[in-house]
mmCIF file of C-alpha atoms in Angstrom:
data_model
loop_
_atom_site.group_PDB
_atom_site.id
_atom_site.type_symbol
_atom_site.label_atom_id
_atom_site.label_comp_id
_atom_site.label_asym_id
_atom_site.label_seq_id
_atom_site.Cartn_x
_atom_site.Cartn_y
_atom_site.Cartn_z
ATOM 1 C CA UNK A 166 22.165 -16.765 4.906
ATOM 2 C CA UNK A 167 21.971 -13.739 2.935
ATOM 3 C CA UNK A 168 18.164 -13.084 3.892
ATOM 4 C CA UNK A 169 19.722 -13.045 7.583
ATOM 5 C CA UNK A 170 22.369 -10.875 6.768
ATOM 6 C CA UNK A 171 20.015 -8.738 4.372
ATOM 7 C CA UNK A 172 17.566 -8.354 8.037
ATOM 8 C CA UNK A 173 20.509 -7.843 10.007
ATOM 9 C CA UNK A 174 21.225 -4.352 7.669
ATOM 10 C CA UNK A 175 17.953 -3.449 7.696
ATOM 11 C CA UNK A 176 17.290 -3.995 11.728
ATOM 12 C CA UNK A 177 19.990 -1.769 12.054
ATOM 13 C CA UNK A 178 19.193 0.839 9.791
ATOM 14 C CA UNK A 179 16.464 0.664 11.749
ATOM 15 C CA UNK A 180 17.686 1.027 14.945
ATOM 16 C CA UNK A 181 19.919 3.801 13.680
ATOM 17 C CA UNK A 182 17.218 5.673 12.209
ATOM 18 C CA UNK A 183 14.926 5.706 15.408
ATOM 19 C CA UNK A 184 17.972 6.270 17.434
ATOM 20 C CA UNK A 185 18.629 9.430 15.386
ATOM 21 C CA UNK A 186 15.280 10.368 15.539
ATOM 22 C CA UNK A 187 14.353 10.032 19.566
ATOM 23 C CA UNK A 188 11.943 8.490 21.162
ATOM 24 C CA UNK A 189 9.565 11.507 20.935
ATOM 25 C CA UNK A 190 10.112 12.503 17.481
ATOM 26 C CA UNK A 191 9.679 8.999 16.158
ATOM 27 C CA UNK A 192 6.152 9.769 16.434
ATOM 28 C CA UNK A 193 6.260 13.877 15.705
ATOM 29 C CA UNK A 194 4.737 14.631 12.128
ATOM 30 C CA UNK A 195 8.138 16.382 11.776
ATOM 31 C CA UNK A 196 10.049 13.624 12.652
ATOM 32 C CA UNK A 197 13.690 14.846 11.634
ATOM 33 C CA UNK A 198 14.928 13.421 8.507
ATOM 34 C CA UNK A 199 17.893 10.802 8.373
ATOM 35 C CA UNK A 200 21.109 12.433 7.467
ATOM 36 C CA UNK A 201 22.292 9.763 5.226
ATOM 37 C CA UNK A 202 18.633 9.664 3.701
ATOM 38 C CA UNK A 203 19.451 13.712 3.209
ATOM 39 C CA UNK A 204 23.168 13.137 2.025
ATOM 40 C CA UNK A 205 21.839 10.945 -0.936
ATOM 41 C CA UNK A 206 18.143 11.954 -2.206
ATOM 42 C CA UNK A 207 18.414 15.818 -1.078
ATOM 43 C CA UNK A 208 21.829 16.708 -3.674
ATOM 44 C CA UNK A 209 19.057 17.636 -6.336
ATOM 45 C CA UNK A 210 16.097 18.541 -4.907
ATOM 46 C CA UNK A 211 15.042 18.773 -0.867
ATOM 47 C CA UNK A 212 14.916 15.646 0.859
ATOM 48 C CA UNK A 213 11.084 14.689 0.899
ATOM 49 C CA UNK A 214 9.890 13.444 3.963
ATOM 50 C CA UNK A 215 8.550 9.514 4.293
ATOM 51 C CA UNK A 216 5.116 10.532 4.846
ATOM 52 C CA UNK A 217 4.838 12.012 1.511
ATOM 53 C CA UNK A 218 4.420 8.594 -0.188
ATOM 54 C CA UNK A 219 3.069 4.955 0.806
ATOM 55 C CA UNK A 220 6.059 2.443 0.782
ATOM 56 C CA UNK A 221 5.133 0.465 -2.489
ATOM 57 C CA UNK A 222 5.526 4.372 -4.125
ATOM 58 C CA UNK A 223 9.189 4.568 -2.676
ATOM 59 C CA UNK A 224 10.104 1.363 -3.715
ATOM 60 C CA UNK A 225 8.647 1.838 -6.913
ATOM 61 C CA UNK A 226 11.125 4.672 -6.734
ATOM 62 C CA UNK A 227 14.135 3.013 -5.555
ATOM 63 C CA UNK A 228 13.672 1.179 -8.074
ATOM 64 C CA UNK A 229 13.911 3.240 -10.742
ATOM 65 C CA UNK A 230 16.750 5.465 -9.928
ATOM 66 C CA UNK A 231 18.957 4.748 -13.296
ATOM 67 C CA UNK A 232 16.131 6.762 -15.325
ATOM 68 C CA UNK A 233 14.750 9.014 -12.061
ATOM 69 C CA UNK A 234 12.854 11.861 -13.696
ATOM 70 C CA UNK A 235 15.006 12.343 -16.714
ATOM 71 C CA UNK A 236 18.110 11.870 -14.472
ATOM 72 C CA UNK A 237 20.801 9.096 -13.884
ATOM 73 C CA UNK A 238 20.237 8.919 -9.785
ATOM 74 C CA UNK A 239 21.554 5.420 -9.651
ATOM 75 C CA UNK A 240 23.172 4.517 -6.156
ATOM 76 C CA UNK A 241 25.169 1.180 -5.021
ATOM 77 C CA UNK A 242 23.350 -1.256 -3.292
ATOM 78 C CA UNK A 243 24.877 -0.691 0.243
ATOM 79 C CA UNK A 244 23.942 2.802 0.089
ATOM 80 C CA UNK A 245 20.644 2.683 -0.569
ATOM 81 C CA UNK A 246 19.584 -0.653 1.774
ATOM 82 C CA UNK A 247 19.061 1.886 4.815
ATOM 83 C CA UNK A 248 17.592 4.716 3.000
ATOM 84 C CA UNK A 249 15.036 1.714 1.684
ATOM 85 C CA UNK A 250 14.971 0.257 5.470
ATOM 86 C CA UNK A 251 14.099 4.323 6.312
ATOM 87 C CA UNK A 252 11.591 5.216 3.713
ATOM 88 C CA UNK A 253 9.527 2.198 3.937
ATOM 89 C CA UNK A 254 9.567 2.739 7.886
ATOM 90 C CA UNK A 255 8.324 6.366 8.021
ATOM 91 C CA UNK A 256 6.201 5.469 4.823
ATOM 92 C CA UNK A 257 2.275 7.200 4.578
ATOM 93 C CA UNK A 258 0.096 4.244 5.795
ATOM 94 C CA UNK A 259 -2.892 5.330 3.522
ATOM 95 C CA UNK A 260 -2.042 4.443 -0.147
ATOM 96 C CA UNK A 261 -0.447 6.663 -2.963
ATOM 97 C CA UNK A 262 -1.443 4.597 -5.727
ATOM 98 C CA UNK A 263 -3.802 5.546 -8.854
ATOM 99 C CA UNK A 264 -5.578 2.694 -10.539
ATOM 100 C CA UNK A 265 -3.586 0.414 -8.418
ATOM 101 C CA UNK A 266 -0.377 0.927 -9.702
ATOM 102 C CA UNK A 267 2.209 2.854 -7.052
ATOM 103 C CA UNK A 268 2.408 6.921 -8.290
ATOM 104 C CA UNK A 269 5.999 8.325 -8.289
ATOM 105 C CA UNK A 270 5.407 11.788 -7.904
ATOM 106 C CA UNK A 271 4.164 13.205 -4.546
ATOM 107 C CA UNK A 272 2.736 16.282 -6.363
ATOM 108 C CA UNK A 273 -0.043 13.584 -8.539
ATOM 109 C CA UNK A 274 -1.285 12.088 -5.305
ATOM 110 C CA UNK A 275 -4.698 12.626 -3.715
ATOM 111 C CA UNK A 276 -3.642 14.236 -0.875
ATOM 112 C CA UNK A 277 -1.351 16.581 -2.272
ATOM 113 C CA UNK A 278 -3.794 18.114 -4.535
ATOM 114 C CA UNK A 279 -6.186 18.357 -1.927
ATOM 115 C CA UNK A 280 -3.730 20.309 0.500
ATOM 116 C CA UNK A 281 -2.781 22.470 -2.316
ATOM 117 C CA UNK A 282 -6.260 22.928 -3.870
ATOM 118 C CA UNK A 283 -6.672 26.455 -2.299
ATOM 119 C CA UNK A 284 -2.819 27.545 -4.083
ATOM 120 C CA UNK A 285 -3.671 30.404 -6.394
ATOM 121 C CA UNK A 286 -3.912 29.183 -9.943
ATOM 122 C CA UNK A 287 -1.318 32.138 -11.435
ATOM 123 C CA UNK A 288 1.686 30.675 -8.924
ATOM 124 C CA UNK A 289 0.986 27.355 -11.224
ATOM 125 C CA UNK A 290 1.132 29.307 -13.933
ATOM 126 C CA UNK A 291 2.797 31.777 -15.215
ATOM 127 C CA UNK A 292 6.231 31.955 -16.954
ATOM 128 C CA UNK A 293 7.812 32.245 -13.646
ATOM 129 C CA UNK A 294 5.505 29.366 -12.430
ATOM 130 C CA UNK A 295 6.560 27.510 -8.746
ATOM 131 C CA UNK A 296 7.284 23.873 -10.087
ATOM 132 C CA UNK A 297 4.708 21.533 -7.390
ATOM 133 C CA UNK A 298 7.637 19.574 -6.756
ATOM 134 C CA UNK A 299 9.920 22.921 -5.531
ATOM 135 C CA UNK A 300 8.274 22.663 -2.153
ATOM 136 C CA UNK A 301 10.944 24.900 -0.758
ATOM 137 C CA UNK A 302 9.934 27.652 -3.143
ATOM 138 C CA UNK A 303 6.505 27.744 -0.552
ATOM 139 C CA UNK A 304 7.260 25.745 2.554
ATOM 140 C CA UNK A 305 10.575 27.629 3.876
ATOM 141 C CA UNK A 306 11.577 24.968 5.988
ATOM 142 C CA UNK A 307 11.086 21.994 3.687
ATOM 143 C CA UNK A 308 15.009 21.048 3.707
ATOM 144 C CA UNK A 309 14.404 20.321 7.622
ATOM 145 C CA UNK A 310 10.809 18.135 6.506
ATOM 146 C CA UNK A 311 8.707 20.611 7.742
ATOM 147 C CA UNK A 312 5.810 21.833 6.211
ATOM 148 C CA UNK A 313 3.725 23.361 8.796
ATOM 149 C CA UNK A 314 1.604 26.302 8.027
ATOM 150 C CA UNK A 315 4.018 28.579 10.503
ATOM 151 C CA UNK A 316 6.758 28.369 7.632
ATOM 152 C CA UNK A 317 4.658 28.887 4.599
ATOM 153 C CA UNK A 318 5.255 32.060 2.469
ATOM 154 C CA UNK A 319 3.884 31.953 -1.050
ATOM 155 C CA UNK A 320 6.813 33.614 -3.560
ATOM 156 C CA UNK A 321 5.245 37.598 -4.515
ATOM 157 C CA UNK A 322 4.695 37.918 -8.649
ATOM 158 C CA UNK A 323 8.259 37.713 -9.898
ATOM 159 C CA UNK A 324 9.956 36.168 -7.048
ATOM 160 C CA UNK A 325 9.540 32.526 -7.803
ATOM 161 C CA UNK A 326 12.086 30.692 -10.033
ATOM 162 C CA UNK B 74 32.178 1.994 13.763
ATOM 163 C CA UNK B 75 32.184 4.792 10.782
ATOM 164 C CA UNK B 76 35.980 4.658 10.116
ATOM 165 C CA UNK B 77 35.338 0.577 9.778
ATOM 166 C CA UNK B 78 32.780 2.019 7.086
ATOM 167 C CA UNK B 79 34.982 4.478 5.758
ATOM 168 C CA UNK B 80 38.021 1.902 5.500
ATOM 169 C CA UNK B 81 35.814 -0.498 3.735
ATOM 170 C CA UNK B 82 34.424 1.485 1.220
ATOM 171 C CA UNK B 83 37.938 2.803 0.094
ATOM 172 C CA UNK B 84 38.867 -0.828 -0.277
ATOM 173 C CA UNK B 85 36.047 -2.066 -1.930
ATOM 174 C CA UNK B 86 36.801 1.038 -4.698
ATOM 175 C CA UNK B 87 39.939 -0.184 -5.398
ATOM 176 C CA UNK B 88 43.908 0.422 -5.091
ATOM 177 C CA UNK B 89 44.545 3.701 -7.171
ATOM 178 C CA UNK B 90 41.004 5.160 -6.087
ATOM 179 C CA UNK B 91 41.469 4.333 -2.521
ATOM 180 C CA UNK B 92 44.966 6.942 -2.292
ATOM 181 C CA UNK B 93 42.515 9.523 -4.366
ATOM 182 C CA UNK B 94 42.511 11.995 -1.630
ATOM 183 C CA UNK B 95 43.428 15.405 -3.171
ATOM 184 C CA UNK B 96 42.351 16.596 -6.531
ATOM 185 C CA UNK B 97 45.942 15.861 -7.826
ATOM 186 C CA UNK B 98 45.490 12.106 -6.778
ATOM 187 C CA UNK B 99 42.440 11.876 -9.058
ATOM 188 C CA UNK B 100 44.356 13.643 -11.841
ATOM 189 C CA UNK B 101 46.906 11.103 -11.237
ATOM 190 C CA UNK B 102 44.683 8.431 -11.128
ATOM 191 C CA UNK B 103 42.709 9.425 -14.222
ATOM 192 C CA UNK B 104 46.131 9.882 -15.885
ATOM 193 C CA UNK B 105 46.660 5.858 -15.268
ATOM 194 C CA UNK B 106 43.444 4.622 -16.563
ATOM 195 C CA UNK B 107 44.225 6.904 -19.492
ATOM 196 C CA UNK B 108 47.640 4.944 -20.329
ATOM 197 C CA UNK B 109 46.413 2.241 -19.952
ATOM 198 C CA UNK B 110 43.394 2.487 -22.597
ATOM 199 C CA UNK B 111 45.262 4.692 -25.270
ATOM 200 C CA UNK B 112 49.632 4.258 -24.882
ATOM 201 C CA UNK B 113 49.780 7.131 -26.896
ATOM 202 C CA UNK B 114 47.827 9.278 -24.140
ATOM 203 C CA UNK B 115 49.967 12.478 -24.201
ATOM 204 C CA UNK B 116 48.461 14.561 -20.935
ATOM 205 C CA UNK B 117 45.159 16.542 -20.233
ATOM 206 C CA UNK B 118 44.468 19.810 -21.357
ATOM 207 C CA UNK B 119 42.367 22.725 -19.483
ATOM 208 C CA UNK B 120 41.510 24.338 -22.992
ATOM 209 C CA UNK B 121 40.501 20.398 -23.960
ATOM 210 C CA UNK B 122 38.068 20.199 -20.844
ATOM 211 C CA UNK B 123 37.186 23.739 -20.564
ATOM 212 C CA UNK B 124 35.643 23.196 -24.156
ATOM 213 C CA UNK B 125 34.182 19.809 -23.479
ATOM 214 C CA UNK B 126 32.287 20.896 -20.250
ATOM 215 C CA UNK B 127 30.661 23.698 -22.521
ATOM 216 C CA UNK B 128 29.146 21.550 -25.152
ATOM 217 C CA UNK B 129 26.749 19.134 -25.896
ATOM 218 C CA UNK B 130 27.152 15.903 -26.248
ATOM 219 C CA UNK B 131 23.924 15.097 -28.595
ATOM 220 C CA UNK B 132 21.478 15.947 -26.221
ATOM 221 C CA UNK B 133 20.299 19.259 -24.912
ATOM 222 C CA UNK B 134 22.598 19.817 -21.753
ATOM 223 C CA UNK B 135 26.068 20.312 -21.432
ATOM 224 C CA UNK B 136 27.901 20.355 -17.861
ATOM 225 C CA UNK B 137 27.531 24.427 -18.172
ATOM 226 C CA UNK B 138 23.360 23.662 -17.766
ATOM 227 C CA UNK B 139 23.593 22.902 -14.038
ATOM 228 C CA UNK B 140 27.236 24.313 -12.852
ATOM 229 C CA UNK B 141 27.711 27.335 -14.975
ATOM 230 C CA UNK B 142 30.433 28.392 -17.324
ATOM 231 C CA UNK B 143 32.317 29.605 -14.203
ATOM 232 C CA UNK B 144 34.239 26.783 -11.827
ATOM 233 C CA UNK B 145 34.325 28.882 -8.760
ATOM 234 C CA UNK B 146 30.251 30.117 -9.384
ATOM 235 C CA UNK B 147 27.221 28.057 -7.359
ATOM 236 C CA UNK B 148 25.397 26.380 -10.017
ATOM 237 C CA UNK B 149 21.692 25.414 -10.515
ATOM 238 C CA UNK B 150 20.233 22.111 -10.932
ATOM 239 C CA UNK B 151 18.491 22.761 -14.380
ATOM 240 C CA UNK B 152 15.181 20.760 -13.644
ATOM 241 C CA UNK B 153 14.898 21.641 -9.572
ATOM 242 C CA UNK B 154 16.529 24.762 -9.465
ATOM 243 C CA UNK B 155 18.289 23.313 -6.239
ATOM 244 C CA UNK B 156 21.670 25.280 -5.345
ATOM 245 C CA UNK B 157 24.976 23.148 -6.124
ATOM 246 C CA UNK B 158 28.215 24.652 -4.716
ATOM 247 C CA UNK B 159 30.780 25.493 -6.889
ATOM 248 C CA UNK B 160 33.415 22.804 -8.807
ATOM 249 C CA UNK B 161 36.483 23.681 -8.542
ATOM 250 C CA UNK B 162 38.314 22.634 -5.785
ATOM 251 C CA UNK B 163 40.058 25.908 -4.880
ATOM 252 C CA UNK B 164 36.329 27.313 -4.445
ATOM 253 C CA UNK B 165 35.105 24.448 -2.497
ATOM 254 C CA UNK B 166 37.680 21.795 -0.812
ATOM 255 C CA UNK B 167 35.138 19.111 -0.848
ATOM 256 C CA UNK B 168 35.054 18.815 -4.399
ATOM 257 C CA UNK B 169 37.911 16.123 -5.487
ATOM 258 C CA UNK B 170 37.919 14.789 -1.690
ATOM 259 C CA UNK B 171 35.765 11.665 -1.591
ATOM 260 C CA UNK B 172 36.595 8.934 -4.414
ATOM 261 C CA UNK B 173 32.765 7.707 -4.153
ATOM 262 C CA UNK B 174 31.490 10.696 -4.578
ATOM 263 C CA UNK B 175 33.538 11.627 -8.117
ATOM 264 C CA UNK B 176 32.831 8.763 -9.318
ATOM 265 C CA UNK B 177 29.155 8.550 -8.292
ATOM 266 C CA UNK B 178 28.428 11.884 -9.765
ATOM 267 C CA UNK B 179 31.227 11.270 -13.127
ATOM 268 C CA UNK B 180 28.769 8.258 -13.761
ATOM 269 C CA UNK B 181 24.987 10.045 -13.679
ATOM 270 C CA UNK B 182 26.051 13.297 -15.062
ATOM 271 C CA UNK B 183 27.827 11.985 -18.037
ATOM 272 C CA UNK B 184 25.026 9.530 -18.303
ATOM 273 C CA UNK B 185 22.755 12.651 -18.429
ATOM 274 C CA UNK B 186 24.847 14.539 -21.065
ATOM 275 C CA UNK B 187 26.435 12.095 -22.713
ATOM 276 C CA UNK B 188 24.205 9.002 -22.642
ATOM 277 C CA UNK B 189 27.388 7.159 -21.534
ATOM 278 C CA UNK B 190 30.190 7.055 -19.455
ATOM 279 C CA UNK B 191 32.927 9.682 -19.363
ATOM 280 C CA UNK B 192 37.084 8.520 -20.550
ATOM 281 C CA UNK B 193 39.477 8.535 -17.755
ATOM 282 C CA UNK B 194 40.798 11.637 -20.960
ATOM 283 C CA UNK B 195 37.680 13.492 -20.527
ATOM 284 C CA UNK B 196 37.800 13.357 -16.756
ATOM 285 C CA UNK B 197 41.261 14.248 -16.589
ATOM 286 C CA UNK B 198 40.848 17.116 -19.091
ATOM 287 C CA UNK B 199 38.069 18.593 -17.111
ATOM 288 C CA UNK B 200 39.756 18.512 -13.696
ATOM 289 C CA UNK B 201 42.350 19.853 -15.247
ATOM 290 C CA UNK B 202 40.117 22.875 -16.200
ATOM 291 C CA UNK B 203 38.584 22.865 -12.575
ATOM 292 C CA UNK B 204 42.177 23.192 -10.762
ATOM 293 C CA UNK B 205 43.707 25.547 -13.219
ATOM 294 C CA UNK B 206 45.407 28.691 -11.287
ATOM 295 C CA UNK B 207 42.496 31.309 -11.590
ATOM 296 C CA UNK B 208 39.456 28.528 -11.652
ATOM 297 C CA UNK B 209 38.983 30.368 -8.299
ATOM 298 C CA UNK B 210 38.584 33.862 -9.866
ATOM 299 C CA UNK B 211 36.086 35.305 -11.984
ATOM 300 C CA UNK B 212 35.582 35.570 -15.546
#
C-alpha cells in the first residue's frame, strides 16, 4: 500500500514535470527547470540543472540535506518526493561517480573539469576568485539552466565576487 | 488542485500556525509558545532581537553574515554569494506570509548559527526587531 501510493506521487510528479516542460523541451538540452525544483534548491545558490549529475549523485544529495555543504537544507518529505521524482528523471545518464562512490559536487566531476579546462587559471584564483560552483558569475543565464556558449561572459579583473 | 495542497499543508502545520498569515499572527503565535514554556514570559523586545541577530552564537556566523545589519537591505548568502531579499516585512510583504516557509528557514538558519533550534522568545524578539516602525528605513 504505501509503495503504491509512494508510485502514485512520483508518476505524477512525473507527469507534472513533463507537462511543465512540453513535449519538445522534454528532450531540449535546456529543458526548462521545474518551478517547485527552483522554489526549493535555487533560495541559496541557482537551481542546477538535472544533467549536471547522474541520479545516484542527487540522491546521494537528497540525502544529505541536514548537513548540505556546511548548511542545514533539510526539507519535509512531501516536498522533496517530486523534486527526487524530477532530478532522478532529467538525471546525466553517464556516471558522476569517483572510485565508485556517487560525487556531490558538480564542479569535482569529469566532465566539468573538462568543459572548464580552457577557464583562465587567475579567475580560479585570485582574492576575488569566481567560486566553480557560482556558475552564474560566468554563465549569465544559469538561473534559467542554460549554459550555452551564447550567454557566457567571463567577470573582467575585479568584477567577480 | 493547489488550494487542496495549500489547505492541507496549513492543517497538517497545526491550529495556531495555520491562522499565521500576517507578521502580527506569527508574533502572536510565537507569543503563545512562549507562555507556555516560561509563565513568567513578559513580551519581546526589538533591542533583545536586534542584539541577538548581531551576534554569534558559538560559531562564526551570526544572522547579520547573510542578511546584513539592516532589515530593509538585500542580503548575501555568505558561502554562494546568492542575493536574498530583504527581512523585514515592511521591505518585502512576503516575508512573515507563509507559515512553512518561517518555520522552514527558523529551523536551518538557527541550526547554522546556533547549532540548535531557535525559542518561540528568540523568534518573537527578532520579529519584533524586523517589524519595528523604521525597519523599513535606513540606518
Amino acid at each position: 500500500m504505501k509503495t503504491c501510493i509512494r508510485i502514485l506521487i512520483v508518476s505524477s510528479a512525473v507527469a507534472v514535470a513533463s507537462l511543465t516542460a512540453g513535449p519538445s523541451a522534454a528532450k531540449s538540452r535546456h529543458a526548462p527547470l521545474l518551478p517547485a525544483y527552483v522554489e526549493e534548491c535555487g533560495s541559496c545558490h541557482i537551481a542546477f540543472p538535472g544533467r549536471m549529475l547522474d541520479a545516484a549523485s542527487w540522491i546521494a544529495v537528497l540525502e544529505g540535506l541536514e548537513q548540505h555543504f556546511g548548511v542545514d537544507a533539510s526539507v519535509d518529505a512531501k516536498t522533496l518526493e517530486p523534486i527526487r521524482a524530477y532530478l532522478a528523471g532529467t538525471a546525466r545518464s553517464k556516471p558522476t561517480t569517483a572510485g565508485g562512490v556517487p560525487l556531490l559536487r558538480i564542479t569535482e566531476t569529469r566532465w566539468f573539469r573538462h568543459e572548464h579546462d580552457e577557464v583562465p587559471q587567475r579567475l580560479w584564483q585570485e582574492p576575488d576568485a569566481v567560486k566553480p560552483a557560482d556558475c552564474a558569475a560566468c554563465h549569465r543565464s544559469a538561473a534559467t539552466g542554460s549554459y550555452s556558449e551564447h550567454d557566457l561572459r567571463l567577470p573582467k579583473k575585479g568584477e567577480a565576487k | 488542485m493547489r488550494s487542496t495542497i495549500l489547505v492541507a499543508a496549513a492543517f497538517a502545520l497545526g491550529v495556531a500556525a495555520a491562522r499565521a498569515e500576517t507578521p502580527a499572527d506569527f508574533e502572536a503565535a510565537f507569543a503563545a509558545e512562549a507562555r507556555r514554556a516560561d509563565p513568567a514570559f513578559a513580551g519581546f523586545s526589538a533591542a533583545r532581537g536586534q542584539q541577538f541577530f548581531g551576534s554569534t552564537h558559538g560559531g562564526d556566523w551570526s544572522c547579520v553574515s547573510c542578511h546584513t545589519k539592516d532589515p530593509s537591505a538585500v542580503g548575501e548568502h555568505v558561502v554562494t554569494g546568492k542575493r536574498i531579499e530583504p527581512l523585514a516585512p515592511a521591505a518585502n510583504p512576503k516575508r512573515f506570509s507563509d507559515p512553512a516557509s518561517v518555520e522552514k528557514w527558523f529551523k536551518r538558519n538557527c541550526n547554522d548559527v546556533l547549532k540548535r533550534l531557535c525559542t518561540a522568545q528568540e523568534k518573537g524578539d527578532v520579529l519584533a526587531w524586523l517589524m519595528m516602525p523604521g525597519a523599513g528605513g535606513g540606518r
